[in-house]
GROMACS .gro file of C-alpha atoms in nm:
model
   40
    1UNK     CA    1   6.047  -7.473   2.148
    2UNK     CA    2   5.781  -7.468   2.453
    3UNK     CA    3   5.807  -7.761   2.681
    4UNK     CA    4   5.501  -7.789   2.884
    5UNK     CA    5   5.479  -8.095   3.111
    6UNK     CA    6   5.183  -8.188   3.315
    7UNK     CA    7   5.302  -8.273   3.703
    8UNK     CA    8   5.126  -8.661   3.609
    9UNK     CA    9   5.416  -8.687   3.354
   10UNK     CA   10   5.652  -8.989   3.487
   11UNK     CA   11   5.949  -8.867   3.274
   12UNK     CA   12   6.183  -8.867   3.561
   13UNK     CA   13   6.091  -9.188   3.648
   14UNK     CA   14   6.140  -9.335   3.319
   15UNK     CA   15   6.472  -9.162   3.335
   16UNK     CA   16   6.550  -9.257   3.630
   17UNK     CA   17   6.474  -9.645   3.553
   18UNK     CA   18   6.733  -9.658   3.297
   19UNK     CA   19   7.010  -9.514   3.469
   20UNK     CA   20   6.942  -9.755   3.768
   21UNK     CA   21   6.984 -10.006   3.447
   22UNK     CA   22   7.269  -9.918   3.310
   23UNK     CA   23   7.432  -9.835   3.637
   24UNK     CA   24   7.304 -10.092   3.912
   25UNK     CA   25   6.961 -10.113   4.120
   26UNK     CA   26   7.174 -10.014   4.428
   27UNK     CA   27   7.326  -9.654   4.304
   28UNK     CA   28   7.075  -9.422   4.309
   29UNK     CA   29   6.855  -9.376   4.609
   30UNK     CA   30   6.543  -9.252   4.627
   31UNK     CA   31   6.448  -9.009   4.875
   32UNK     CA   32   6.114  -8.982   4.912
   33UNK     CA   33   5.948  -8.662   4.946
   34UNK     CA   34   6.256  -8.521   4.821
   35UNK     CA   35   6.416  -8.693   4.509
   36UNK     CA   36   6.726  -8.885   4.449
   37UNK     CA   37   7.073  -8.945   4.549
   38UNK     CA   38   7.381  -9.102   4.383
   39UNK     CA   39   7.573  -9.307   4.643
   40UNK     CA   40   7.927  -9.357   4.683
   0.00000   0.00000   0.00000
């Protein structure tokens, strides 16, 4: 199986949305221009 993803695809993001659900708004920080980070 091929995965091809265009960079417009907001998969992290919907990802990313649901762990910040099931986990709390506060846990994950965005970084931007970089990504994400779990805090402690």
């Amino acid at each position: 199986m091929s995965w091809s993803l265009r960079p417009s695809t907001n998969l992290v993001n919907v990802y990313v949305s649901a762990l910040r659900k099931k986990l709390g708004e506060n846990v994950i920080e965005t970084l931007r221009g970089f990504g994400y980070r779990l805090r402690t």
